């Protein structure tokens, strides 16, 4: 492994680790706020207990996300100094605003965790809402910065120099809206299915059924709504990518030949040497329609892209297929769950329904990781699309491979620590929240 590959691998590892905690940090505070609201309105202390349990999970993920996010910020400067030298003044605004949102989130979380029976009840609830809103703002701002790398704007490029920077135009680039919507929904789907699945597992085990049933239903509704909206945002994103990054779309679909009535490829094994796809299901005209809204429109293939500017087709195509497959599976579960809420409420306690949610625990996060593989690898060989290649931005400092090994060990250790903390948290739920209905917990819990 050379230093360039080591730098890319370290960045991929850091991002892949951080994004899980970022997703949970963006969405789970809203679960907490909904449960808290239900307690304030109904007086049912089971909701209070759910809220307190979730608030501890939010604290764990906030701390881990803060550490891994800080590492990513440093890595941008240390691993890609040439990129940050030119790009930093242009797209630095969303990062600085994200820092502000992070501080607000940290302060609000502190108020929330230590505000039980100390603040006005509704002000206390409001601090939890602020945790969610500021976390959501942080995620959107970071995605805006990443979107700029896919759609650079807000500057003039003259004689190899980046001049007349406009940070506002850079932040609100052509890609930020579609990427932000898609990422927020993806985070909601992933977090909702994971949380609902954990509580479904506890129900199946017969542990604290009342507690876990109320928690499950809150998360399941979030999961159902977001999973149905996600394909719509995916269509919006795909149409945007078709216009701005035709090479990425072609790699996603393993679309080698420019043609009208382009077929949508499902599955398949792409062969970049022969520029063919084996064992694929092809739907004639469907790619033209999905990309441009017309079954007859021409779709740019990889044959129109210079070979040294093509992304790695296989990894982008496989990642895209995994993301779509899991997204469709979760959408079907969501449709079934909403149908049950509407017409078959007596099915809500069926074990097969709970088992489906248990099986879906990792699905959303696998889809998120696959989606980011599509976004990042599909942009290659560019770090700043159309302007700067990734190979030209990497640090000249030798020995990056050792840094990669060290960071791999650190992230593995953090993963183990987080899993231990979460396992202990789940066990604590059994000890602390196995209380009769309408019996609240002591403050020191």
Tab-separated table of C-alpha atoms in Angstrom:
chain	number	residue	atom	x	y	z
A	1	UNK	CA	0.000	0.000	0.000
A	2	UNK	CA	1.509	3.352	-1.061
A	3	UNK	CA	0.997	6.619	0.816
A	4	UNK	CA	-1.732	7.803	-1.554
A	5	UNK	CA	-3.819	4.680	-1.028
A	6	UNK	CA	-3.094	4.794	2.708
A	7	UNK	CA	-4.343	8.401	2.889
A	8	UNK	CA	-7.531	7.504	1.019
A	9	UNK	CA	-8.041	4.420	3.172
A	10	UNK	CA	-7.575	6.393	6.387
A	11	UNK	CA	-10.076	9.006	5.244
A	12	UNK	CA	-12.554	6.302	4.211
A	13	UNK	CA	-12.179	4.529	7.550
A	14	UNK	CA	-12.665	7.745	9.512
A	15	UNK	CA	-15.705	8.766	7.499
A	16	UNK	CA	-17.235	5.293	7.572
A	17	UNK	CA	-16.867	5.177	11.365
A	18	UNK	CA	-18.072	8.717	11.996
A	19	UNK	CA	-21.111	8.612	9.757
A	20	UNK	CA	-22.852	6.005	11.919
A	21	UNK	CA	-22.611	8.211	15.001
A	22	UNK	CA	-23.470	11.312	12.977
A	23	UNK	CA	-26.683	9.683	11.752
A	24	UNK	CA	-27.735	8.651	15.248
A	25	UNK	CA	-26.755	12.029	16.666
A	26	UNK	CA	-28.904	13.785	14.068
A	27	UNK	CA	-32.053	11.712	14.537
A	28	UNK	CA	-32.261	10.069	17.957
A	29	UNK	CA	-32.795	13.347	19.854
A	30	UNK	CA	-36.088	13.676	17.979
A	31	UNK	CA	-37.193	10.257	19.292
A	32	UNK	CA	-36.280	11.512	22.745
A	33	UNK	CA	-38.277	14.712	22.241
A	34	UNK	CA	-41.361	12.857	20.977
A	35	UNK	CA	-41.313	10.474	23.932
A	36	UNK	CA	-40.805	13.370	26.326
A	37	UNK	CA	-43.738	15.221	24.745
A	38	UNK	CA	-45.955	12.162	25.157
A	39	UNK	CA	-45.043	11.979	28.849
A	40	UNK	CA	-45.841	15.667	29.374
A	41	UNK	CA	-49.205	15.316	27.616
A	42	UNK	CA	-50.325	11.957	29.038
A	43	UNK	CA	-48.552	11.691	32.392
A	44	UNK	CA	-47.622	8.085	31.522
A	45	UNK	CA	-44.248	7.665	33.199
A	46	UNK	CA	-43.347	4.799	30.880
A	47	UNK	CA	-42.701	7.530	28.307
A	48	UNK	CA	-40.588	9.376	30.851
A	49	UNK	CA	-38.530	6.244	31.391
A	50	UNK	CA	-38.138	5.730	27.634
A	51	UNK	CA	-36.995	9.351	27.335
A	52	UNK	CA	-34.373	8.946	30.036
A	53	UNK	CA	-33.085	5.732	28.535
A	54	UNK	CA	-32.794	7.302	25.094
A	55	UNK	CA	-31.107	10.417	26.495
A	56	UNK	CA	-28.261	8.227	27.774
A	57	UNK	CA	-27.873	6.721	24.333
A	58	UNK	CA	-27.804	10.213	22.814
A	59	UNK	CA	-25.032	11.184	25.240
A	60	UNK	CA	-22.922	8.150	24.329
A	61	UNK	CA	-23.243	8.751	20.598
A	62	UNK	CA	-22.701	12.494	20.974
A	63	UNK	CA	-19.383	11.941	22.743
A	64	UNK	CA	-18.183	9.374	20.216
A	65	UNK	CA	-19.376	11.434	17.263
A	66	UNK	CA	-17.606	14.512	18.597
A	67	UNK	CA	-14.297	12.649	18.837
A	68	UNK	CA	-14.515	11.014	15.415
A	69	UNK	CA	-15.739	14.230	13.775
A	70	UNK	CA	-12.849	16.213	15.208
A	71	UNK	CA	-10.430	13.650	13.803
A	72	UNK	CA	-11.978	14.058	10.346
A	73	UNK	CA	-11.499	17.832	10.502
A	74	UNK	CA	-7.809	17.432	11.262
A	75	UNK	CA	-7.388	14.791	8.570
A	76	UNK	CA	-8.625	17.148	5.871
A	77	UNK	CA	-5.709	19.459	6.579
A	78	UNK	CA	-3.083	16.822	7.362
A	79	UNK	CA	-3.793	14.370	4.541
A	80	UNK	CA	-4.976	16.780	1.828
A	81	UNK	CA	-3.053	20.043	2.366
A	82	UNK	CA	-3.057	21.089	-1.298
A	83	UNK	CA	-6.819	20.745	-1.414
A	84	UNK	CA	-7.374	22.728	1.780
A	85	UNK	CA	-4.911	25.403	0.673
A	86	UNK	CA	-7.153	26.313	-2.250
A	87	UNK	CA	-10.554	25.033	-1.147
A	88	UNK	CA	-10.511	26.060	2.514
A	89	UNK	CA	-11.219	29.776	1.939
A	90	UNK	CA	-14.018	28.883	-0.496
A	91	UNK	CA	-16.019	26.228	1.308
A	92	UNK	CA	-14.940	26.881	4.889
A	93	UNK	CA	-18.176	28.636	5.879
A	94	UNK	CA	-20.306	25.524	6.403
A	95	UNK	CA	-17.553	24.059	8.591
A	96	UNK	CA	-17.424	27.172	10.768
A	97	UNK	CA	-21.222	27.251	11.053
A	98	UNK	CA	-21.181	23.536	11.876
A	99	UNK	CA	-18.871	24.349	14.775
A	100	UNK	CA	-21.425	26.852	16.068
A	101	UNK	CA	-24.230	24.300	15.750
A	102	UNK	CA	-22.076	21.764	17.586
A	103	UNK	CA	-21.539	24.124	20.529
A	104	UNK	CA	-25.270	24.844	20.736
A	105	UNK	CA	-25.956	21.110	20.677
A	106	UNK	CA	-23.433	20.455	23.442
A	107	UNK	CA	-24.878	23.189	25.678
A	108	UNK	CA	-28.468	22.081	25.050
A	109	UNK	CA	-27.569	18.449	25.761
A	110	UNK	CA	-25.971	19.469	29.049
A	111	UNK	CA	-29.108	21.369	30.033
A	112	UNK	CA	-31.254	18.417	29.050
A	113	UNK	CA	-29.306	15.711	30.858
A	114	UNK	CA	-29.057	17.679	34.109
A	115	UNK	CA	-32.342	19.556	33.864
A	116	UNK	CA	-34.716	16.918	35.217
A	117	UNK	CA	-36.811	18.513	37.994
A	118	UNK	CA	-34.634	21.639	37.824
A	119	UNK	CA	-36.206	23.530	34.898
A	120	UNK	CA	-39.730	24.307	33.889
A	121	UNK	CA	-41.103	21.077	32.365
A	122	UNK	CA	-41.695	22.571	28.916
A	123	UNK	CA	-38.411	24.471	28.856
A	124	UNK	CA	-36.667	21.200	29.679
A	125	UNK	CA	-38.450	19.529	26.768
A	126	UNK	CA	-37.482	22.449	24.524
A	127	UNK	CA	-33.769	21.953	25.296
A	128	UNK	CA	-34.142	18.403	23.967
A	129	UNK	CA	-35.706	19.761	20.779
A	130	UNK	CA	-32.739	22.142	20.431
A	131	UNK	CA	-30.375	19.163	20.701
A	132	UNK	CA	-32.140	17.590	17.727
A	133	UNK	CA	-32.363	20.764	15.625
A	134	UNK	CA	-28.718	21.733	16.172
A	135	UNK	CA	-27.563	18.176	15.428
A	136	UNK	CA	-29.618	18.191	12.246
A	137	UNK	CA	-28.136	21.556	11.263
A	138	UNK	CA	-24.621	20.199	11.846
A	139	UNK	CA	-25.282	17.263	9.547
A	140	UNK	CA	-26.742	19.419	6.779
A	141	UNK	CA	-23.824	21.865	6.940
A	142	UNK	CA	-21.242	19.090	6.642
A	143	UNK	CA	-23.170	17.585	3.730
A	144	UNK	CA	-23.182	21.034	2.077
A	145	UNK	CA	-19.386	21.065	2.269
A	146	UNK	CA	-19.210	17.589	0.756
A	147	UNK	CA	-21.710	18.597	-1.926
A	148	UNK	CA	-19.385	21.443	-2.906
A	149	UNK	CA	-16.687	18.874	-3.687
A	150	UNK	CA	-19.161	17.257	-6.085
A	151	UNK	CA	-20.326	20.578	-7.536
A	152	UNK	CA	-17.621	23.235	-7.018
A	153	UNK	CA	-18.875	26.799	-7.348
A	154	UNK	CA	-18.465	30.181	-5.704
A	155	UNK	CA	-15.075	31.067	-7.208
A	156	UNK	CA	-13.276	31.850	-10.450
A	157	UNK	CA	-10.461	29.663	-11.747
A	158	UNK	CA	-7.924	31.771	-13.624
A	159	UNK	CA	-4.409	30.671	-14.615
A	160	UNK	CA	-4.391	27.899	-12.024
A	161	UNK	CA	-5.559	30.218	-9.238
A	162	UNK	CA	-8.832	30.135	-7.296
A	163	UNK	CA	-9.944	33.754	-6.940
A	164	UNK	CA	-13.010	35.856	-6.078
A	165	UNK	CA	-14.339	33.373	-3.544
A	166	UNK	CA	-18.032	33.598	-2.663
A	167	UNK	CA	-18.584	31.383	0.420
A	168	UNK	CA	-22.374	31.764	0.315
A	169	UNK	CA	-22.564	30.550	-3.303
A	170	UNK	CA	-20.161	27.746	-2.428
A	171	UNK	CA	-22.270	26.596	0.524
A	172	UNK	CA	-25.516	26.659	-1.460
A	173	UNK	CA	-24.042	24.862	-4.454
A	174	UNK	CA	-26.070	22.920	-7.000
A	175	UNK	CA	-25.694	19.625	-5.123
A	176	UNK	CA	-26.370	20.651	-1.517
A	177	UNK	CA	-30.164	20.438	-1.556
A	178	UNK	CA	-30.473	16.974	-3.095
A	179	UNK	CA	-27.614	15.574	-1.005
A	180	UNK	CA	-28.950	17.102	2.216
A	181	UNK	CA	-32.467	15.750	1.741
A	182	UNK	CA	-31.162	12.315	0.817
A	183	UNK	CA	-28.730	12.214	3.745
A	184	UNK	CA	-31.265	13.374	6.349
A	185	UNK	CA	-33.768	10.757	5.212
A	186	UNK	CA	-31.053	8.087	5.078
A	187	UNK	CA	-30.004	8.938	8.639
A	188	UNK	CA	-33.637	8.763	9.760
A	189	UNK	CA	-34.214	5.403	8.080
A	190	UNK	CA	-31.014	3.882	9.453
A	191	UNK	CA	-31.461	5.133	13.007
A	192	UNK	CA	-35.186	4.364	13.138
A	193	UNK	CA	-34.877	0.783	11.951
A	194	UNK	CA	-31.932	0.129	14.275
A	195	UNK	CA	-33.706	1.525	17.338
A	196	UNK	CA	-37.025	-0.147	16.482
A	197	UNK	CA	-35.218	-3.433	15.891
A	198	UNK	CA	-33.461	-3.372	19.258
A	199	UNK	CA	-36.730	-2.737	21.083
A	200	UNK	CA	-38.476	-5.413	18.979
A	201	UNK	CA	-35.810	-7.878	20.093
A	202	UNK	CA	-36.462	-7.017	23.735
A	203	UNK	CA	-40.208	-7.513	23.212
A	204	UNK	CA	-39.559	-10.929	21.670
A	205	UNK	CA	-37.495	-11.824	24.737
A	206	UNK	CA	-40.370	-10.767	26.982
A	207	UNK	CA	-38.354	-8.133	28.822
A	208	UNK	CA	-40.106	-4.965	30.058
A	209	UNK	CA	-42.736	-5.329	27.341
A	210	UNK	CA	-44.637	-2.148	28.117
A	211	UNK	CA	-41.473	-0.031	28.051
A	212	UNK	CA	-40.125	-1.529	24.846
A	213	UNK	CA	-43.498	-1.531	23.060
A	214	UNK	CA	-43.910	2.220	23.492
A	215	UNK	CA	-40.332	2.825	22.410
A	216	UNK	CA	-40.696	0.500	19.428
A	217	UNK	CA	-43.812	2.241	18.140
A	218	UNK	CA	-42.211	5.692	18.186
A	219	UNK	CA	-39.151	4.473	16.276
A	220	UNK	CA	-41.221	2.341	13.895
A	221	UNK	CA	-43.365	5.299	12.805
A	222	UNK	CA	-40.233	7.333	12.067
A	223	UNK	CA	-38.862	4.333	10.141
A	224	UNK	CA	-42.030	3.840	8.107
A	225	UNK	CA	-42.453	7.468	7.040
A	226	UNK	CA	-38.788	8.060	6.185
A	227	UNK	CA	-38.371	4.750	4.330
A	228	UNK	CA	-41.285	5.629	2.043
A	229	UNK	CA	-39.957	9.150	1.375
A	230	UNK	CA	-36.394	7.969	0.767
A	231	UNK	CA	-36.939	6.559	-2.770
A	232	UNK	CA	-38.428	9.924	-3.785
A	233	UNK	CA	-35.305	11.723	-2.597
A	234	UNK	CA	-33.216	9.066	-4.354
A	235	UNK	CA	-34.958	9.843	-7.621
A	236	UNK	CA	-34.324	13.567	-7.059
A	237	UNK	CA	-30.635	12.867	-6.384
A	238	UNK	CA	-30.250	10.567	-9.396
A	239	UNK	CA	-31.669	13.185	-11.769
A	240	UNK	CA	-29.311	15.766	-10.274
A	241	UNK	CA	-26.293	13.459	-10.647
A	242	UNK	CA	-27.271	12.712	-14.261
A	243	UNK	CA	-26.919	16.411	-15.063
A	244	UNK	CA	-23.824	17.277	-13.031
A	245	UNK	CA	-21.801	14.052	-12.850
A	246	UNK	CA	-22.636	11.777	-15.804
A	247	UNK	CA	-19.559	9.643	-15.113
A	248	UNK	CA	-20.826	8.849	-11.615
A	249	UNK	CA	-24.274	7.893	-12.910
A	250	UNK	CA	-22.714	5.700	-15.601
A	251	UNK	CA	-20.591	3.925	-12.976
A	252	UNK	CA	-23.584	3.492	-10.661
A	253	UNK	CA	-25.502	1.753	-13.437
A	254	UNK	CA	-22.478	0.120	-15.138
A	255	UNK	CA	-23.664	1.992	-18.234
A	256	UNK	CA	-20.771	1.691	-20.680
A	257	UNK	CA	-22.367	2.763	-23.964
A	258	UNK	CA	-24.038	6.099	-24.635
A	259	UNK	CA	-27.472	5.401	-26.065
A	260	UNK	CA	-31.100	6.376	-26.225
A	261	UNK	CA	-33.710	4.264	-24.444
A	262	UNK	CA	-30.975	3.260	-21.999
A	263	UNK	CA	-31.763	0.175	-19.961
A	264	UNK	CA	-31.816	0.114	-16.169
A	265	UNK	CA	-29.448	-2.593	-14.958
A	266	UNK	CA	-30.387	-4.593	-11.876
A	267	UNK	CA	-27.597	-6.700	-10.423
A	268	UNK	CA	-24.966	-7.919	-12.819
A	269	UNK	CA	-21.193	-8.234	-12.845
A	270	UNK	CA	-19.481	-5.391	-14.745
A	271	UNK	CA	-16.328	-6.126	-16.735
A	272	UNK	CA	-14.390	-2.923	-17.328
A	273	UNK	CA	-12.021	-4.522	-19.830
A	274	UNK	CA	-14.722	-5.674	-22.213
A	275	UNK	CA	-17.153	-2.915	-21.100
A	276	UNK	CA	-19.978	-5.382	-20.637
A	277	UNK	CA	-22.235	-6.469	-17.770
A	278	UNK	CA	-22.924	-10.158	-17.216
A	279	UNK	CA	-25.854	-11.798	-15.445
A	280	UNK	CA	-27.877	-8.573	-15.190
A	281	UNK	CA	-31.593	-7.953	-15.430
A	282	UNK	CA	-32.163	-5.099	-17.886
A	283	UNK	CA	-35.299	-2.967	-18.137
A	284	UNK	CA	-35.278	-1.152	-21.521
A	285	UNK	CA	-35.699	2.622	-21.349
A	286	UNK	CA	-35.975	2.704	-17.575
A	287	UNK	CA	-32.607	4.412	-16.998
A	288	UNK	CA	-33.488	7.138	-19.508
A	289	UNK	CA	-36.741	7.729	-17.662
A	290	UNK	CA	-35.211	7.723	-14.185
A	291	UNK	CA	-32.360	10.020	-15.222
A	292	UNK	CA	-34.248	12.448	-17.471
A	293	UNK	CA	-37.972	11.740	-17.143
A	294	UNK	CA	-38.240	10.449	-20.702
A	295	UNK	CA	-37.917	6.838	-21.883
A	296	UNK	CA	-36.239	7.943	-25.144
A	297	UNK	CA	-33.639	10.419	-23.860
A	298	UNK	CA	-29.969	9.649	-24.425
A	299	UNK	CA	-27.962	8.741	-21.325
A	300	UNK	CA	-24.231	9.401	-21.326
A	301	UNK	CA	-22.171	6.245	-20.989
A	302	UNK	CA	-18.603	5.704	-19.884
A	303	UNK	CA	-17.528	5.639	-23.536
A	304	UNK	CA	-17.911	9.447	-23.507
A	305	UNK	CA	-15.662	9.783	-20.456
A	306	UNK	CA	-11.844	9.748	-20.861
A	307	UNK	CA	-10.464	6.577	-19.311
A	308	UNK	CA	-8.293	8.495	-16.847
A	309	UNK	CA	-11.402	10.306	-15.564
A	310	UNK	CA	-13.614	7.278	-15.022
A	311	UNK	CA	-14.453	6.148	-11.476
A	312	UNK	CA	-13.927	2.491	-10.514
A	313	UNK	CA	-17.056	0.946	-11.994
A	314	UNK	CA	-17.338	-2.299	-10.030
A	315	UNK	CA	-17.214	-0.865	-6.511
A	316	UNK	CA	-19.568	2.011	-7.377
A	317	UNK	CA	-22.041	-0.292	-9.121
A	318	UNK	CA	-22.058	-2.912	-6.351
A	319	UNK	CA	-22.408	-0.238	-3.654
A	320	UNK	CA	-25.296	1.353	-5.516
A	321	UNK	CA	-27.035	-1.994	-5.920
A	322	UNK	CA	-26.666	-2.760	-2.206
A	323	UNK	CA	-28.027	0.653	-1.257
A	324	UNK	CA	-31.045	0.335	-3.545
A	325	UNK	CA	-31.770	-3.274	-2.577
A	326	UNK	CA	-31.777	-2.510	1.142
A	327	UNK	CA	-33.734	0.697	0.586
A	328	UNK	CA	-36.456	-1.189	-1.268
A	329	UNK	CA	-36.576	-3.890	1.427
A	330	UNK	CA	-37.024	-1.300	4.172
A	331	UNK	CA	-39.648	0.535	2.125
A	332	UNK	CA	-41.653	-2.696	1.842
A	333	UNK	CA	-41.456	-3.219	5.603
A	334	UNK	CA	-42.566	0.380	6.056
A	335	UNK	CA	-45.574	-0.036	3.759
A	336	UNK	CA	-46.576	-3.202	5.575
A	337	UNK	CA	-46.278	-1.529	8.970
A	338	UNK	CA	-48.408	1.453	7.907
A	339	UNK	CA	-51.016	-0.921	6.473
A	340	UNK	CA	-51.087	-2.765	9.794
A	341	UNK	CA	-51.544	0.518	11.678
A	342	UNK	CA	-54.384	1.401	9.333
A	343	UNK	CA	-56.282	-1.840	8.933
A	344	UNK	CA	-54.782	-4.667	11.023
A	345	UNK	CA	-53.847	-3.316	14.446
A	346	UNK	CA	-54.252	-6.763	15.941
A	347	UNK	CA	-51.094	-7.736	14.011
A	348	UNK	CA	-48.924	-5.237	15.900
A	349	UNK	CA	-47.917	-7.891	18.443
A	350	UNK	CA	-47.260	-10.610	15.871
A	351	UNK	CA	-43.836	-12.145	16.346
A	352	UNK	CA	-43.151	-12.276	12.617
A	353	UNK	CA	-43.566	-8.492	12.391
A	354	UNK	CA	-41.146	-7.925	15.257
A	355	UNK	CA	-38.681	-10.376	13.711
A	356	UNK	CA	-38.700	-8.384	10.469
A	357	UNK	CA	-37.631	-5.278	12.357
A	358	UNK	CA	-34.944	-7.241	14.188
A	359	UNK	CA	-33.536	-8.488	10.885
A	360	UNK	CA	-33.541	-4.899	9.594
A	361	UNK	CA	-31.377	-3.552	12.464
A	362	UNK	CA	-28.175	-3.266	10.369
A	363	UNK	CA	-29.864	-2.662	7.008
A	364	UNK	CA	-30.086	1.117	7.189
A	365	UNK	CA	-26.485	1.627	8.234
A	366	UNK	CA	-25.199	-0.772	5.575
A	367	UNK	CA	-27.195	1.241	3.034
A	368	UNK	CA	-25.724	4.496	4.374
A	369	UNK	CA	-22.173	3.168	4.093
A	370	UNK	CA	-22.878	1.908	0.576
A	371	UNK	CA	-24.377	5.268	-0.362
A	372	UNK	CA	-21.295	7.128	0.783
A	373	UNK	CA	-19.143	4.725	-1.208
A	374	UNK	CA	-21.187	5.736	-4.256
A	375	UNK	CA	-20.820	9.437	-3.447
A	376	UNK	CA	-17.097	9.431	-2.707
A	377	UNK	CA	-15.709	6.721	-4.985
A	378	UNK	CA	-18.058	7.793	-7.766
A	379	UNK	CA	-16.395	11.232	-7.767
A	380	UNK	CA	-12.938	9.801	-8.364
A	381	UNK	CA	-10.386	10.634	-9.661
A	382	UNK	CA	-11.467	14.120	-8.523
A	383	UNK	CA	-11.333	15.518	-5.000
A	384	UNK	CA	-12.803	18.760	-6.380
A	385	UNK	CA	-14.903	17.615	-9.317
A	386	UNK	CA	-13.470	18.836	-12.609
A	387	UNK	CA	-10.795	21.026	-11.007
A	388	UNK	CA	-8.409	19.066	-8.768
A	389	UNK	CA	-7.515	15.378	-8.799
A	390	UNK	CA	-7.274	13.471	-5.552
A	391	UNK	CA	-3.713	12.396	-6.365
A	392	UNK	CA	-2.669	16.052	-6.660
A	393	UNK	CA	-4.117	16.970	-3.273
A	394	UNK	CA	-2.476	14.351	-1.060
A	395	UNK	CA	0.239	15.267	1.415
A	396	UNK	CA	3.865	14.672	0.349
A	397	UNK	CA	4.685	13.563	3.894
A	398	UNK	CA	5.922	9.942	3.922
A	399	UNK	CA	4.807	7.210	6.294
A	400	UNK	CA	1.040	7.698	5.977
A	401	UNK	CA	0.613	3.935	6.042
A	402	UNK	CA	1.681	3.880	9.717
A	403	UNK	CA	-0.850	6.593	10.492
A	404	UNK	CA	-3.478	4.438	8.798
A	405	UNK	CA	-2.576	1.460	10.992
A	406	UNK	CA	-2.702	3.585	14.165
A	407	UNK	CA	-6.070	5.102	13.301
A	408	UNK	CA	-7.452	1.676	12.425
A	409	UNK	CA	-6.476	0.446	15.883
A	410	UNK	CA	-7.991	3.552	17.524
A	411	UNK	CA	-11.296	3.161	15.693
A	412	UNK	CA	-11.495	-0.537	16.458
A	413	UNK	CA	-10.924	0.257	20.127
A	414	UNK	CA	-13.586	2.968	20.067
A	415	UNK	CA	-16.022	0.566	18.406
A	416	UNK	CA	-15.476	-2.021	21.128
A	417	UNK	CA	-15.890	0.599	23.866
A	418	UNK	CA	-19.128	1.919	22.337
A	419	UNK	CA	-20.556	-1.592	21.986
A	420	UNK	CA	-19.720	-2.330	25.632
A	421	UNK	CA	-21.356	0.924	26.753
A	422	UNK	CA	-24.471	0.232	24.694
A	423	UNK	CA	-24.676	-3.341	25.976
A	424	UNK	CA	-24.465	-2.075	29.542
A	425	UNK	CA	-27.100	0.541	28.742
A	426	UNK	CA	-29.489	-2.114	27.424
A	427	UNK	CA	-28.932	-4.213	30.556
A	428	UNK	CA	-29.529	-1.165	32.733
A	429	UNK	CA	-32.893	-0.712	31.066
A	430	UNK	CA	-33.939	-4.034	32.531
A	431	UNK	CA	-32.788	-3.043	36.007
A	432	UNK	CA	-33.948	0.567	36.064
A	433	UNK	CA	-37.089	0.654	33.990
A	434	UNK	CA	-38.848	-2.532	34.979
A	435	UNK	CA	-41.345	-0.464	36.958
A	436	UNK	CA	-45.113	-0.625	37.151
A	437	UNK	CA	-47.005	1.737	34.883
A	438	UNK	CA	-47.179	5.365	36.124
A	439	UNK	CA	-44.334	4.875	38.578
A	440	UNK	CA	-41.506	7.296	37.890
A	441	UNK	CA	-37.856	6.714	38.551
A	442	UNK	CA	-35.758	8.408	41.207
A	443	UNK	CA	-33.765	11.411	40.003
A	444	UNK	CA	-30.407	9.689	40.489
A	445	UNK	CA	-31.359	7.201	37.799
